[in-house]
XYZ file of C-alpha atoms in Angstrom:
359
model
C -40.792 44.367 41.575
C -39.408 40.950 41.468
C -41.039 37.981 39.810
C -42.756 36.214 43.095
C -44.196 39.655 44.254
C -48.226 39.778 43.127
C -49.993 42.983 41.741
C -53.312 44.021 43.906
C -56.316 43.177 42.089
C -59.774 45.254 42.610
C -61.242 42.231 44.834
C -57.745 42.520 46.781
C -59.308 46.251 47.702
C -62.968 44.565 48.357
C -65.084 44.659 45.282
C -65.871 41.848 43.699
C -67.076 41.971 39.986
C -67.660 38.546 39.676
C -70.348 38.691 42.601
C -71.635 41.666 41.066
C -72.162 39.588 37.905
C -73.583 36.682 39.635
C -76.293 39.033 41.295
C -77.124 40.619 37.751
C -77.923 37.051 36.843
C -79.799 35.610 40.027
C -81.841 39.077 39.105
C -82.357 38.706 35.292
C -85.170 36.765 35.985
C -87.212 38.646 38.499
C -86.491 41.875 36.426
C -88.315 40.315 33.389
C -91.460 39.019 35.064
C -91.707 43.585 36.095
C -92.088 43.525 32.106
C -95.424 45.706 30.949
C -96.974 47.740 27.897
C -94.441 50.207 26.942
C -91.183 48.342 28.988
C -89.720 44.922 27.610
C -87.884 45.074 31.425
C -84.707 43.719 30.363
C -81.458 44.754 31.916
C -77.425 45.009 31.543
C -77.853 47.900 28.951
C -76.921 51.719 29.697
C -80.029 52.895 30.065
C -83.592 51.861 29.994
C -87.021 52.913 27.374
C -90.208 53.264 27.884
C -92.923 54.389 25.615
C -95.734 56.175 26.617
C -97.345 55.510 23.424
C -97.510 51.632 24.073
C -98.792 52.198 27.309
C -102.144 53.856 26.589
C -101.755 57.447 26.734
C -101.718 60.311 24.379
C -100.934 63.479 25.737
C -99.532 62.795 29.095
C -97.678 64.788 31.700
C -94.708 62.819 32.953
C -94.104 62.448 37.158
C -91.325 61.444 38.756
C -90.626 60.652 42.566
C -87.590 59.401 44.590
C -87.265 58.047 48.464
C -85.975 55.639 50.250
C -86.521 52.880 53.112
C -84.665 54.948 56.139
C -83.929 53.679 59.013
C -86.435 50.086 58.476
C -83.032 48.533 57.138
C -81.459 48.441 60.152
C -84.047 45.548 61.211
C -83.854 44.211 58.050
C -80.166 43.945 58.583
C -80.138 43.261 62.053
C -82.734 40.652 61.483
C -81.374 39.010 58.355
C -84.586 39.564 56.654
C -84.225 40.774 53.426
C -87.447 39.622 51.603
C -89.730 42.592 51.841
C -87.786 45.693 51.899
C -87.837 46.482 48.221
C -91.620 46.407 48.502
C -91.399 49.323 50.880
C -88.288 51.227 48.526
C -91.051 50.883 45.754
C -94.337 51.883 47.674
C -92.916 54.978 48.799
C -92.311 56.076 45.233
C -95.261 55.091 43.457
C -97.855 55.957 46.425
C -96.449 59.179 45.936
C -97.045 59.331 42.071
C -100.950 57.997 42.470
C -101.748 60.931 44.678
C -101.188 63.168 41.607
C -103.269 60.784 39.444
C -100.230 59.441 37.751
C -99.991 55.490 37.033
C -96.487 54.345 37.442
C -94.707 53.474 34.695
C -91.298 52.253 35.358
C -89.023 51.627 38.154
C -84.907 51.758 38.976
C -83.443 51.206 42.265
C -80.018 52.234 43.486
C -78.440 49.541 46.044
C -75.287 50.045 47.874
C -73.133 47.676 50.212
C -69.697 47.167 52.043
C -69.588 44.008 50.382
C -71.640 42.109 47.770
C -73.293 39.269 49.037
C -75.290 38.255 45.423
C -78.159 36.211 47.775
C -79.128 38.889 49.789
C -79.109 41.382 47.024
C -81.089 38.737 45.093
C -83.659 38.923 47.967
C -83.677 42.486 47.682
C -84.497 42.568 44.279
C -87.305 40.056 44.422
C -89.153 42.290 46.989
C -88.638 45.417 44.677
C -90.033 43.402 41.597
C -92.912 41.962 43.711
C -93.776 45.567 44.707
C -93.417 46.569 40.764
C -95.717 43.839 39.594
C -98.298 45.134 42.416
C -98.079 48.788 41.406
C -98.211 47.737 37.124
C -94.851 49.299 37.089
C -91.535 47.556 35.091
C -88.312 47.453 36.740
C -86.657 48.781 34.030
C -82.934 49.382 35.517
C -80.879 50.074 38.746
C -77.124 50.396 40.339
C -75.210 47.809 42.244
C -72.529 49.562 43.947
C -69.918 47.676 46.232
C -67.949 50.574 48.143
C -65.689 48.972 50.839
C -64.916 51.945 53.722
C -68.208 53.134 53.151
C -70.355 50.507 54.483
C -69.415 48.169 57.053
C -69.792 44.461 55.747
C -73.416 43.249 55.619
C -74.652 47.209 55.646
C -76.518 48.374 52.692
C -78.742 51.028 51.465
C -81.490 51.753 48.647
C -82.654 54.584 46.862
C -86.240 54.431 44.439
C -86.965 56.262 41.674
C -90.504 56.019 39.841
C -91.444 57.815 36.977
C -95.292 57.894 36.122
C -97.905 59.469 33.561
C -101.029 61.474 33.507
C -102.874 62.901 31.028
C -102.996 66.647 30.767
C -106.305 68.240 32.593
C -106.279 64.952 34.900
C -103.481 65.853 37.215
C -104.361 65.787 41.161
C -105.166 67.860 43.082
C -107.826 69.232 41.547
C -108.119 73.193 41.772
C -111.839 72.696 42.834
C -110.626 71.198 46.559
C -113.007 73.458 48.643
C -114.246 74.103 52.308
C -117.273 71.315 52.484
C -115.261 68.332 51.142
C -115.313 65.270 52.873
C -111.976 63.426 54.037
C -111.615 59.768 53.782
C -108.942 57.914 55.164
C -107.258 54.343 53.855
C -106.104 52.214 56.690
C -102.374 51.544 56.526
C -100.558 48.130 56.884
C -98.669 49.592 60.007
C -96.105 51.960 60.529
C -94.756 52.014 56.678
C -91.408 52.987 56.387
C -91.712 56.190 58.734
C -90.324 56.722 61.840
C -88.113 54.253 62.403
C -85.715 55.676 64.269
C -88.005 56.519 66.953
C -89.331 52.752 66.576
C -85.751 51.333 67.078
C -85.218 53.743 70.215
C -88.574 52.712 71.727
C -87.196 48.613 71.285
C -83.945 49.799 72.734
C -86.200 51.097 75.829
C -88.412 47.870 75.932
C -85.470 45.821 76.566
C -87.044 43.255 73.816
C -84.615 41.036 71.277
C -86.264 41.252 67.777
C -87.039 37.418 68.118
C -88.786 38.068 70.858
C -92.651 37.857 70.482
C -94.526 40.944 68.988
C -96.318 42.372 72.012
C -98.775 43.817 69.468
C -98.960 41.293 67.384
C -97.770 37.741 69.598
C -97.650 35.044 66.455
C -95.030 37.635 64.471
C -91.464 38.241 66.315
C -90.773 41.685 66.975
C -88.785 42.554 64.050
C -90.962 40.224 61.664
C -93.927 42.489 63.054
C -91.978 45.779 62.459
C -90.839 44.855 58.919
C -94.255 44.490 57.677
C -94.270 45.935 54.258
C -95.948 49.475 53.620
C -99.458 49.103 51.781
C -99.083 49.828 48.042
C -102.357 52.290 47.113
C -101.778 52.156 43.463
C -104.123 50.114 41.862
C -107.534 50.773 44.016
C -106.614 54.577 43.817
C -106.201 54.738 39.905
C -109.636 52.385 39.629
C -111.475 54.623 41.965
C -110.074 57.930 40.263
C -110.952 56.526 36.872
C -114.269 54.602 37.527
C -115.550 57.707 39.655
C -114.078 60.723 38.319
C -115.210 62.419 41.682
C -111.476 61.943 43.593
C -110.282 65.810 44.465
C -106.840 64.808 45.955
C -105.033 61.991 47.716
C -102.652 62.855 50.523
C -100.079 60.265 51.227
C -99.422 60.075 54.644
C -95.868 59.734 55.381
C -93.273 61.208 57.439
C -94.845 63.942 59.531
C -97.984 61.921 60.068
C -101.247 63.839 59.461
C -100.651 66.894 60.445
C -97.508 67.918 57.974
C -99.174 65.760 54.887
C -102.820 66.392 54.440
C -101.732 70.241 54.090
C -99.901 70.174 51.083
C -102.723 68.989 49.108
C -105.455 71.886 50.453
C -105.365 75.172 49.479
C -104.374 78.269 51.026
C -107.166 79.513 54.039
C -108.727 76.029 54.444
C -108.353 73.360 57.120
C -108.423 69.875 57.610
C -110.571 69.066 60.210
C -110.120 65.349 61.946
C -112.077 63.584 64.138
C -109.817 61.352 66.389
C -112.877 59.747 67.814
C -113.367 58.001 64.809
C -109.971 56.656 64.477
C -109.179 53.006 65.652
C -105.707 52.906 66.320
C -103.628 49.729 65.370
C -102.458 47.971 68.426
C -98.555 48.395 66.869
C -99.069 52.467 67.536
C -100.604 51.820 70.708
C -97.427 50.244 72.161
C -95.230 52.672 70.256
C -96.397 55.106 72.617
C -97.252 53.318 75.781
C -93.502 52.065 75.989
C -91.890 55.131 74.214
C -94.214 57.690 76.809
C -95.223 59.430 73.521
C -96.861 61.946 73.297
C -100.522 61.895 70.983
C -99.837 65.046 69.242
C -95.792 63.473 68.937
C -97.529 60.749 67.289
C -99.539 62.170 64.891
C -96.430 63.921 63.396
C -94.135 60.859 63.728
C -96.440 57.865 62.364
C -99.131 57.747 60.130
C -101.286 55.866 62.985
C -103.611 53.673 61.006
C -104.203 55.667 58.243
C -101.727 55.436 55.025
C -104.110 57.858 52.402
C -106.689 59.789 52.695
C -108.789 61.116 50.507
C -110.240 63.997 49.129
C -113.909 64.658 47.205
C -117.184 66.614 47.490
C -119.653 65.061 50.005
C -122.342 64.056 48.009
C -119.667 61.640 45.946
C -118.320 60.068 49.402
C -120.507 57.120 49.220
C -119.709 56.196 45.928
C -115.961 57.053 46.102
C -116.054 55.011 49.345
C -117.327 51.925 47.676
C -114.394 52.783 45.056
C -112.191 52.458 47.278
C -113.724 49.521 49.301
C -114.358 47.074 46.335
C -110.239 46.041 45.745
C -109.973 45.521 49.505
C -109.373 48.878 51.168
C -110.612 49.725 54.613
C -111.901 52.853 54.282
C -112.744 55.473 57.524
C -114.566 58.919 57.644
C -112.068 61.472 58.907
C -113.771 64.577 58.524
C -113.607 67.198 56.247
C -112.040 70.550 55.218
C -113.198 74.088 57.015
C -112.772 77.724 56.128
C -109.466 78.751 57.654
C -106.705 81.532 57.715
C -103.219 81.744 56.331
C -101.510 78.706 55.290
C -103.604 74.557 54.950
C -103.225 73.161 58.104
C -104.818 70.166 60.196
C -106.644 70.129 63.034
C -108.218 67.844 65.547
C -111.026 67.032 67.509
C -111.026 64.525 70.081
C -108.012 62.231 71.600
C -105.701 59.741 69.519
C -106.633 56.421 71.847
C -103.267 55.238 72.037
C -103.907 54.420 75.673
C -106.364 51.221 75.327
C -104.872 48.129 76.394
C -103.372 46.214 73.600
């Protein structure tokens, strides 16, 4: 090699360590302000600790939970709106820790681009600490990974992990769920972060730009509307499981809508019985399926249409557990309640899904 001829550096094959260094410290910050009993939320070690001990709880059972955002992203990305999408990466985790009456304790997220662009993935991060700070959780670590061939510039994806605690003999469900109980449902903030592929192929279909208006929702653009960040159920469901100690189960309603998620927390030989009637559909599901030609019972399985929990306790409690629930600010709706069945939980319906009424 002659003296003019130049060596290839690692930025010369598309990472960028100084970027990566400039996000850590645009993140530092945000990080800190996660910071609760048991975490001090700093970063740029190995590893992160928590102790349970500082945090309240004496003989717990530890929980853990992964997910992601899916498909939602892609609007994100398409839309250059990066603000809210960590609040969805952490709702998905810790909504799924509350429903086994675990508080979430700590946080890490996994983030992964074509190529590091330290402002967006400082937006990114301030979304996932806003949604830690709502839930009482620390961000206590995470992964930056720059992988150029893998992910087309300005591409990215996340990955969640929450770990929570409970204390032994207070895990949900309880083994007492029984035909009789009454099923309460927790209105969601929209579609979540479910489904989203069949939302991006129904705004292929309409023809509509995401700057266009929201038909649903006319002072919010399309993708502004759609990017609406999924409802975070932490802190009303721990106060109403510990101020009532009459909560059964929680069900979080996810992908595979109400009729896939409200199973897996009845037992065998039971069902959940739903009254559609009762169920005011959000005008965002009602276009889903008027311009997708979607079917109700396609709906049910593919959105969580309206409702983001439900919940689970005897019927003489449903008043007060109601109120519970009502008190920090959730909408809560009867759904029905759980039957005498055969074979394996499953739900059932009376009534019609009104995702027909004009918007």
């Amino acid at each position: 090699m002659s003296g003019t001829e130049k060596g290839l550096s690692y930025r010369d094959a598309g990472v960028d360590i100084d970027a990566g260094n400039r996000l850590v410290d645009l993140i530092k910050p945000l990080v800190k302000a996660t910071r609760r009993p048991g975490a001090d939320a700093e970063i740029g070690g190995f590893g992160g600790v928590f102790d349970p001990r500082a945090a309240g709880f004496k003989d717990p059972l530890i929980v853990a939970t992964t997910d992601g955002v899916g498909t939602k992203l892609k609007i994100a990305i398409e839309t250059g709106r990066h603000e809210t999408i960590g609040i969805d990466l952490v709702a998905m985790c810790v909504n799924d820790l509350v429903v086994q009456g675990a508080e979430p304790l700590f946080f890490l997220d996994y983030f992964a681009t074509g190529k590091l662009a330290p402002d967006v993935g400082a937006k990114i991060v301030a979304g996932i600490a806003k949604g830690c700070a709502e839930a009482g959780c620390a961000l206590i670590g995470g992964e930056t990974a720059e992988m150029p061939g893998m992910y087309a510039d300005g591409d990215y994806d996340l990955a969640g992990f929450s770990v929570g605690a409970v204390e032994r003999g207070r895990l949900l469900p309880s083994p007492n769920v029984r035909p009789g109980d009454v099923l309460l449902g927790l209105a969601s903030s929209g579609v979540h972060s479910n489904g989203y592929s069949l939302v991006r192929r129904i705004v292929e279909v309409s023809g509509l730009p995401w700057d266009a208006p929201a038909p649903f929702a006319p002072a919010m653009t399309l993708g502004e509307a759609l990017l609406t960040p999924t409802r975070l159920y932490v802190k009303s469901s721990l106060a109403a499981i510990r101020s009532t100690g009459k909560v059964k189960a929680l069900a979080h309603i996810t992908g595979g809508g109400l009729t896939e998620n409200l199973p897996r927390v009845l037992p065998k030989h039971t069902i959940g019985r739903i009254d559609l009637s009762g169920l005011a559909v959000p005008p965002v599901f009602r276009w889903l399926a008027q311009v997708g030609k979607v079917a109700p019972e396609e709906m049910l399985r593919a959105f969580n249409c309206g409702i983001g929990m439900v919940v689970v306790c005897a019927p003489e409690d449903a008043e007060t557990v109601a109120d519970a629930f009502a008190d920090p600010g959730e909408e809560v709706v009867h759904l029905g309640a759980i039957e005498p069945g055969e074979g394996a939980a499953r739900t059932v319906y009376d009534g019609t899904l009104a995702v027909g009424e004009p918007l």
